[in-house]
Amino acid sequence: MMIELRKVCNIVVDAADFVAQRRREKRLPATANDTEHPRILNQEKNGNILFTWDDVTQSSKGAICTHVGLYDPIKKKHDVLWIYNQRVHIVSCSVNQGKSLLAFTVLNREDSLAAKLPGKDIYTVFLAEIQATSTRVFSLNLERQQFIKVQFLYDIQESDRESHLIVMLHRESVGLYHIKLGRVGEKGVVS
């Protein structure tokens, strides 16, 4: 018995088409060649896929900002989940079950003479409230030279009181964060 496998979709190509269509709809100005290329970062327990790309926004006055997108394979729908106000290199991210928090790891290369560790890669972890009336970004005060993976845990039933985040420090440790949530209308925010 042979199994025949065939490609049913290409998530990177679909995400690139979404970005291109969004650019046309918003009439964004042309950018450098190194922007607008989506990168797949994570798949959540519910099947949603997180991806990122760099592009201008209507409010950034030509400055490049990092975008995080979400693809729902069940609904076959792409959405912009969050836009960071500057260009960063996100290497890991996860969204909580209520889609109110985004945990992400940024990679920085320390090349300046004043850097603590010149020429080294530094991974830093952040948590962003993505549905609050004014977006807030919190540092988890984790900086390492090794990769840091972040992953929200999904429960059988979504909780509006707390979220749980696993932070995996490569070859070092695994931490579990309990993030208490408050409510502002229909949106869960860090309390």
PDB file of C-alpha atoms in Angstrom:
ATOM      1  CA  MET A   1       0.000   0.000   0.000  1.00  0.00           C
ATOM      2  CA  MET A   2       1.417   3.380  -1.004  1.00  0.00           C
ATOM      3  CA  ILE A   3       0.495   6.706   0.455  1.00  0.00           C
ATOM      4  CA  GLU A   4       0.349   9.624  -1.918  1.00  0.00           C
ATOM      5  CA  LEU A   5       1.188  12.986  -0.415  1.00  0.00           C
ATOM      6  CA  ARG A   6       0.342  16.200  -2.157  1.00  0.00           C
ATOM      7  CA  LYS A   7       0.745  19.817  -1.213  1.00  0.00           C
ATOM      8  CA  VAL A   8      -2.556  21.483  -0.366  1.00  0.00           C
ATOM      9  CA  CYS A   9      -1.210  24.923   0.494  1.00  0.00           C
ATOM     10  CA  ASN A  10       1.974  26.886   1.006  1.00  0.00           C
ATOM     11  CA  ILE A  11       1.617  28.964   4.154  1.00  0.00           C
ATOM     12  CA  VAL A  12       4.567  31.256   3.353  1.00  0.00           C
ATOM     13  CA  VAL A  13       3.252  31.999  -0.151  1.00  0.00           C
ATOM     14  CA  ASP A  14      -0.272  32.553   1.223  1.00  0.00           C
ATOM     15  CA  ALA A  15       1.101  34.923   3.892  1.00  0.00           C
ATOM     16  CA  ALA A  16       3.117  36.803   1.238  1.00  0.00           C
ATOM     17  CA  ASP A  17      -0.051  37.162  -0.866  1.00  0.00           C
ATOM     18  CA  PHE A  18      -1.874  38.496   2.226  1.00  0.00           C
ATOM     19  CA  VAL A  19       0.903  41.057   2.851  1.00  0.00           C
ATOM     20  CA  ALA A  20       0.914  42.148  -0.814  1.00  0.00           C
ATOM     21  CA  GLN A  21      -2.880  42.520  -0.906  1.00  0.00           C
ATOM     22  CA  ARG A  22      -2.821  44.473   2.375  1.00  0.00           C
ATOM     23  CA  ARG A  23      -0.158  46.815   0.937  1.00  0.00           C
ATOM     24  CA  ARG A  24      -2.340  47.473  -2.125  1.00  0.00           C
ATOM     25  CA  GLU A  25      -5.478  48.071  -0.048  1.00  0.00           C
ATOM     26  CA  LYS A  26      -3.698  50.481   2.307  1.00  0.00           C
ATOM     27  CA  ARG A  27      -1.705  52.080  -0.546  1.00  0.00           C
ATOM     28  CA  LEU A  28       1.575  51.804   1.319  1.00  0.00           C
ATOM     29  CA  PRO A  29       4.718  53.300  -0.255  1.00  0.00           C
ATOM     30  CA  ALA A  30       7.423  51.113  -1.786  1.00  0.00           C
ATOM     31  CA  THR A  31      10.071  49.751   0.604  1.00  0.00           C
ATOM     32  CA  ALA A  32      13.475  48.091   0.402  1.00  0.00           C
ATOM     33  CA  ASN A  33      13.794  44.533  -0.880  1.00  0.00           C
ATOM     34  CA  ASP A  34      14.447  43.086   2.582  1.00  0.00           C
ATOM     35  CA  THR A  35      10.929  43.850   3.842  1.00  0.00           C
ATOM     36  CA  GLU A  36       7.564  42.243   3.249  1.00  0.00           C
ATOM     37  CA  HIS A  37       8.895  38.667   3.320  1.00  0.00           C
ATOM     38  CA  PRO A  38       6.862  36.711   5.893  1.00  0.00           C
ATOM     39  CA  ARG A  39       8.554  34.233   8.221  1.00  0.00           C
ATOM     40  CA  ILE A  40       6.610  31.484  10.010  1.00  0.00           C
ATOM     41  CA  LEU A  41       7.366  31.513  13.752  1.00  0.00           C
ATOM     42  CA  ASN A  42       4.964  29.226  15.593  1.00  0.00           C
ATOM     43  CA  GLN A  43       1.846  27.106  15.485  1.00  0.00           C
ATOM     44  CA  GLU A  44      -0.488  27.263  18.471  1.00  0.00           C
ATOM     45  CA  LYS A  45      -2.348  24.303  19.960  1.00  0.00           C
ATOM     46  CA  ASN A  46      -5.560  25.359  18.182  1.00  0.00           C
ATOM     47  CA  GLY A  47      -3.767  25.205  14.803  1.00  0.00           C
ATOM     48  CA  ASN A  48      -3.359  28.969  14.307  1.00  0.00           C
ATOM     49  CA  ILE A  49      -0.048  29.941  12.716  1.00  0.00           C
ATOM     50  CA  LEU A  50       1.929  33.027  13.718  1.00  0.00           C
ATOM     51  CA  PHE A  51       4.124  34.778  11.181  1.00  0.00           C
ATOM     52  CA  THR A  52       6.022  38.049  11.021  1.00  0.00           C
ATOM     53  CA  TRP A  53       7.180  40.535   8.404  1.00  0.00           C
ATOM     54  CA  ASP A  54       8.652  44.031   8.250  1.00  0.00           C
ATOM     55  CA  ASP A  55       6.816  46.821   6.473  1.00  0.00           C
ATOM     56  CA  VAL A  56       5.747  50.448   6.761  1.00  0.00           C
ATOM     57  CA  THR A  57       2.388  51.426   8.216  1.00  0.00           C
ATOM     58  CA  GLN A  58       0.126  54.357   7.455  1.00  0.00           C
ATOM     59  CA  SER A  59       1.139  55.987  10.744  1.00  0.00           C
ATOM     60  CA  SER A  60       4.891  55.179  10.757  1.00  0.00           C
ATOM     61  CA  LYS A  61       5.840  58.005   8.338  1.00  0.00           C
ATOM     62  CA  GLY A  62       7.960  55.688   6.201  1.00  0.00           C
ATOM     63  CA  ALA A  63       9.716  53.944   9.095  1.00  0.00           C
ATOM     64  CA  ILE A  64       9.808  50.142   8.947  1.00  0.00           C
ATOM     65  CA  CYS A  65       7.835  48.373  11.686  1.00  0.00           C
ATOM     66  CA  THR A  66       7.613  44.675  12.535  1.00  0.00           C
ATOM     67  CA  HIS A  67       4.186  43.098  12.036  1.00  0.00           C
ATOM     68  CA  VAL A  68       2.894  39.879  13.605  1.00  0.00           C
ATOM     69  CA  GLY A  69       0.205  38.055  11.677  1.00  0.00           C
ATOM     70  CA  LEU A  70      -2.109  35.175  12.495  1.00  0.00           C
ATOM     71  CA  TYR A  71      -3.386  32.593  10.036  1.00  0.00           C
ATOM     72  CA  ASP A  72      -6.419  30.539  11.027  1.00  0.00           C
ATOM     73  CA  PRO A  73      -6.343  27.369   8.864  1.00  0.00           C
ATOM     74  CA  ILE A  74      -9.919  26.418   9.774  1.00  0.00           C
ATOM     75  CA  LYS A  75     -11.369  29.756   8.633  1.00  0.00           C
ATOM     76  CA  LYS A  76      -8.603  30.133   6.007  1.00  0.00           C
ATOM     77  CA  LYS A  77      -8.178  33.727   7.138  1.00  0.00           C
ATOM     78  CA  HIS A  78      -5.140  35.968   7.716  1.00  0.00           C
ATOM     79  CA  ASP A  79      -5.168  38.833  10.222  1.00  0.00           C
ATOM     80  CA  VAL A  80      -2.685  41.381  11.491  1.00  0.00           C
ATOM     81  CA  LEU A  81      -2.392  40.514  15.153  1.00  0.00           C
ATOM     82  CA  TRP A  82      -0.067  43.299  16.271  1.00  0.00           C
ATOM     83  CA  ILE A  83       2.371  45.911  14.903  1.00  0.00           C
ATOM     84  CA  TYR A  84       5.502  46.764  16.856  1.00  0.00           C
ATOM     85  CA  ASN A  85       6.441  50.452  16.538  1.00  0.00           C
ATOM     86  CA  GLN A  86       9.962  49.683  15.316  1.00  0.00           C
ATOM     87  CA  ARG A  87      11.843  47.095  13.308  1.00  0.00           C
ATOM     88  CA  VAL A  88      12.993  44.137  15.409  1.00  0.00           C
ATOM     89  CA  HIS A  89      13.975  40.560  14.632  1.00  0.00           C
ATOM     90  CA  ILE A  90      11.355  38.364  16.331  1.00  0.00           C
ATOM     91  CA  VAL A  91      12.508  34.737  16.501  1.00  0.00           C
ATOM     92  CA  SER A  92       9.795  33.213  18.705  1.00  0.00           C
ATOM     93  CA  CYS A  93       6.280  34.260  19.639  1.00  0.00           C
ATOM     94  CA  SER A  94       3.033  32.923  21.040  1.00  0.00           C
ATOM     95  CA  VAL A  95      -0.435  34.397  21.574  1.00  0.00           C
ATOM     96  CA  ASN A  96      -2.615  33.497  24.545  1.00  0.00           C
ATOM     97  CA  GLN A  97      -5.918  31.733  24.061  1.00  0.00           C
ATOM     98  CA  GLY A  98      -7.941  34.958  24.393  1.00  0.00           C
ATOM     99  CA  LYS A  99      -5.684  36.735  21.858  1.00  0.00           C
ATOM    100  CA  SER A 100      -5.064  39.557  24.318  1.00  0.00           C
ATOM    101  CA  LEU A 101      -1.370  38.869  25.058  1.00  0.00           C
ATOM    102  CA  LEU A 102       1.591  38.203  22.788  1.00  0.00           C
ATOM    103  CA  ALA A 103       4.849  36.858  24.170  1.00  0.00           C
ATOM    104  CA  PHE A 104       7.848  37.236  21.866  1.00  0.00           C
ATOM    105  CA  THR A 105      11.617  36.836  21.756  1.00  0.00           C
ATOM    106  CA  VAL A 106      13.751  39.427  19.977  1.00  0.00           C
ATOM    107  CA  LEU A 107      17.242  38.721  18.646  1.00  0.00           C
ATOM    108  CA  ASN A 108      19.727  41.591  18.827  1.00  0.00           C
ATOM    109  CA  ARG A 109      23.294  41.530  17.589  1.00  0.00           C
ATOM    110  CA  GLU A 110      25.565  43.505  19.885  1.00  0.00           C
ATOM    111  CA  ASP A 111      28.046  45.125  17.477  1.00  0.00           C
ATOM    112  CA  SER A 112      28.774  48.453  19.142  1.00  0.00           C
ATOM    113  CA  LEU A 113      31.962  49.094  21.102  1.00  0.00           C
ATOM    114  CA  ALA A 114      29.879  50.034  24.147  1.00  0.00           C
ATOM    115  CA  ALA A 115      28.024  46.694  24.113  1.00  0.00           C
ATOM    116  CA  LYS A 116      28.398  44.350  27.079  1.00  0.00           C
ATOM    117  CA  LEU A 117      29.216  41.444  24.753  1.00  0.00           C
ATOM    118  CA  PRO A 118      30.318  42.818  21.351  1.00  0.00           C
ATOM    119  CA  GLY A 119      29.627  40.539  18.385  1.00  0.00           C
ATOM    120  CA  LYS A 120      27.303  38.280  20.356  1.00  0.00           C
ATOM    121  CA  ASP A 121      23.645  37.522  19.753  1.00  0.00           C
ATOM    122  CA  ILE A 122      21.368  38.533  22.618  1.00  0.00           C
ATOM    123  CA  TYR A 123      17.870  37.069  22.963  1.00  0.00           C
ATOM    124  CA  THR A 124      15.370  39.152  24.977  1.00  0.00           C
ATOM    125  CA  VAL A 125      11.794  38.221  25.965  1.00  0.00           C
ATOM    126  CA  PHE A 126       8.813  40.604  25.993  1.00  0.00           C
ATOM    127  CA  LEU A 127       5.093  40.451  26.697  1.00  0.00           C
ATOM    128  CA  ALA A 128       2.686  42.772  24.858  1.00  0.00           C
ATOM    129  CA  GLU A 129      -0.941  43.567  25.573  1.00  0.00           C
ATOM    130  CA  ILE A 130      -2.319  43.543  22.073  1.00  0.00           C
ATOM    131  CA  GLN A 131      -5.996  44.317  22.650  1.00  0.00           C
ATOM    132  CA  ALA A 132      -5.753  46.998  25.325  1.00  0.00           C
ATOM    133  CA  THR A 133      -6.841  50.519  24.410  1.00  0.00           C
ATOM    134  CA  SER A 134      -3.186  51.566  24.516  1.00  0.00           C
ATOM    135  CA  THR A 135      -0.733  48.772  23.820  1.00  0.00           C
ATOM    136  CA  ARG A 136       1.828  48.132  26.547  1.00  0.00           C
ATOM    137  CA  VAL A 137       5.013  46.101  26.153  1.00  0.00           C
ATOM    138  CA  PHE A 138       6.652  44.561  29.220  1.00  0.00           C
ATOM    139  CA  SER A 139      10.171  43.149  29.424  1.00  0.00           C
ATOM    140  CA  LEU A 140      10.391  39.822  31.243  1.00  0.00           C
ATOM    141  CA  ASN A 141      13.987  40.795  32.162  1.00  0.00           C
ATOM    142  CA  LEU A 142      15.392  37.738  30.423  1.00  0.00           C
ATOM    143  CA  GLU A 143      18.468  38.238  28.249  1.00  0.00           C
ATOM    144  CA  ARG A 144      20.614  35.331  27.137  1.00  0.00           C
ATOM    145  CA  GLN A 145      23.134  34.443  24.455  1.00  0.00           C
ATOM    146  CA  GLN A 146      21.190  31.235  23.754  1.00  0.00           C
ATOM    147  CA  PHE A 147      17.794  30.925  22.090  1.00  0.00           C
ATOM    148  CA  ILE A 148      14.710  31.554  24.254  1.00  0.00           C
ATOM    149  CA  LYS A 149      11.421  29.943  23.177  1.00  0.00           C
ATOM    150  CA  VAL A 150       8.064  31.227  24.456  1.00  0.00           C
ATOM    151  CA  GLN A 151       4.765  29.317  24.376  1.00  0.00           C
ATOM    152  CA  PHE A 152       1.382  30.059  25.916  1.00  0.00           C
ATOM    153  CA  LEU A 153      -0.485  27.043  27.261  1.00  0.00           C
ATOM    154  CA  TYR A 154      -4.058  26.523  26.082  1.00  0.00           C
ATOM    155  CA  ASP A 155      -6.636  25.041  28.428  1.00  0.00           C
ATOM    156  CA  ILE A 156      -9.702  23.024  27.515  1.00  0.00           C
ATOM    157  CA  GLN A 157     -11.803  26.023  28.476  1.00  0.00           C
ATOM    158  CA  GLU A 158     -10.502  29.557  27.917  1.00  0.00           C
ATOM    159  CA  SER A 159      -9.891  31.508  31.128  1.00  0.00           C
ATOM    160  CA  ASP A 160     -10.430  35.255  31.359  1.00  0.00           C
ATOM    161  CA  ARG A 161      -8.636  35.398  34.722  1.00  0.00           C
ATOM    162  CA  GLU A 162      -5.139  34.180  33.881  1.00  0.00           C
ATOM    163  CA  SER A 163      -2.827  32.922  31.175  1.00  0.00           C
ATOM    164  CA  HIS A 164       0.082  30.535  31.535  1.00  0.00           C
ATOM    165  CA  LEU A 165       3.324  31.067  29.626  1.00  0.00           C
ATOM    166  CA  ILE A 166       6.222  28.645  29.329  1.00  0.00           C
ATOM    167  CA  VAL A 167       9.644  30.218  28.755  1.00  0.00           C
ATOM    168  CA  MET A 168      12.344  27.773  27.643  1.00  0.00           C
ATOM    169  CA  LEU A 169      15.938  28.936  28.020  1.00  0.00           C
ATOM    170  CA  HIS A 170      18.094  26.745  25.770  1.00  0.00           C
ATOM    171  CA  ARG A 171      20.208  24.276  27.810  1.00  0.00           C
ATOM    172  CA  GLU A 172      19.391  26.164  30.999  1.00  0.00           C
ATOM    173  CA  SER A 173      15.835  25.944  32.340  1.00  0.00           C
ATOM    174  CA  VAL A 174      12.107  26.012  31.704  1.00  0.00           C
ATOM    175  CA  GLY A 175       9.977  28.571  33.535  1.00  0.00           C
ATOM    176  CA  LEU A 176       6.228  28.803  33.955  1.00  0.00           C
ATOM    177  CA  TYR A 177       4.662  32.249  34.288  1.00  0.00           C
ATOM    178  CA  HIS A 178       1.140  32.700  35.701  1.00  0.00           C
ATOM    179  CA  ILE A 179      -0.142  35.984  34.278  1.00  0.00           C
ATOM    180  CA  LYS A 180      -3.147  37.385  36.098  1.00  0.00           C
ATOM    181  CA  LEU A 181      -5.609  39.137  33.810  1.00  0.00           C
ATOM    182  CA  GLY A 182      -7.982  41.973  34.579  1.00  0.00           C
ATOM    183  CA  ARG A 183     -10.906  42.964  32.403  1.00  0.00           C
ATOM    184  CA  VAL A 184     -11.398  46.184  30.497  1.00  0.00           C
ATOM    185  CA  GLY A 185     -14.715  45.685  28.712  1.00  0.00           C
ATOM    186  CA  GLU A 186     -14.386  42.488  26.682  1.00  0.00           C
ATOM    187  CA  LYS A 187     -10.581  42.522  26.729  1.00  0.00           C
ATOM    188  CA  GLY A 188      -8.220  40.748  29.119  1.00  0.00           C
ATOM    189  CA  VAL A 189      -5.270  42.883  30.232  1.00  0.00           C
ATOM    190  CA  VAL A 190      -2.390  42.308  32.630  1.00  0.00           C
ATOM    191  CA  SER A 191      -3.429  43.220  36.155  1.00  0.00           C
TER     192      SER A 191
END
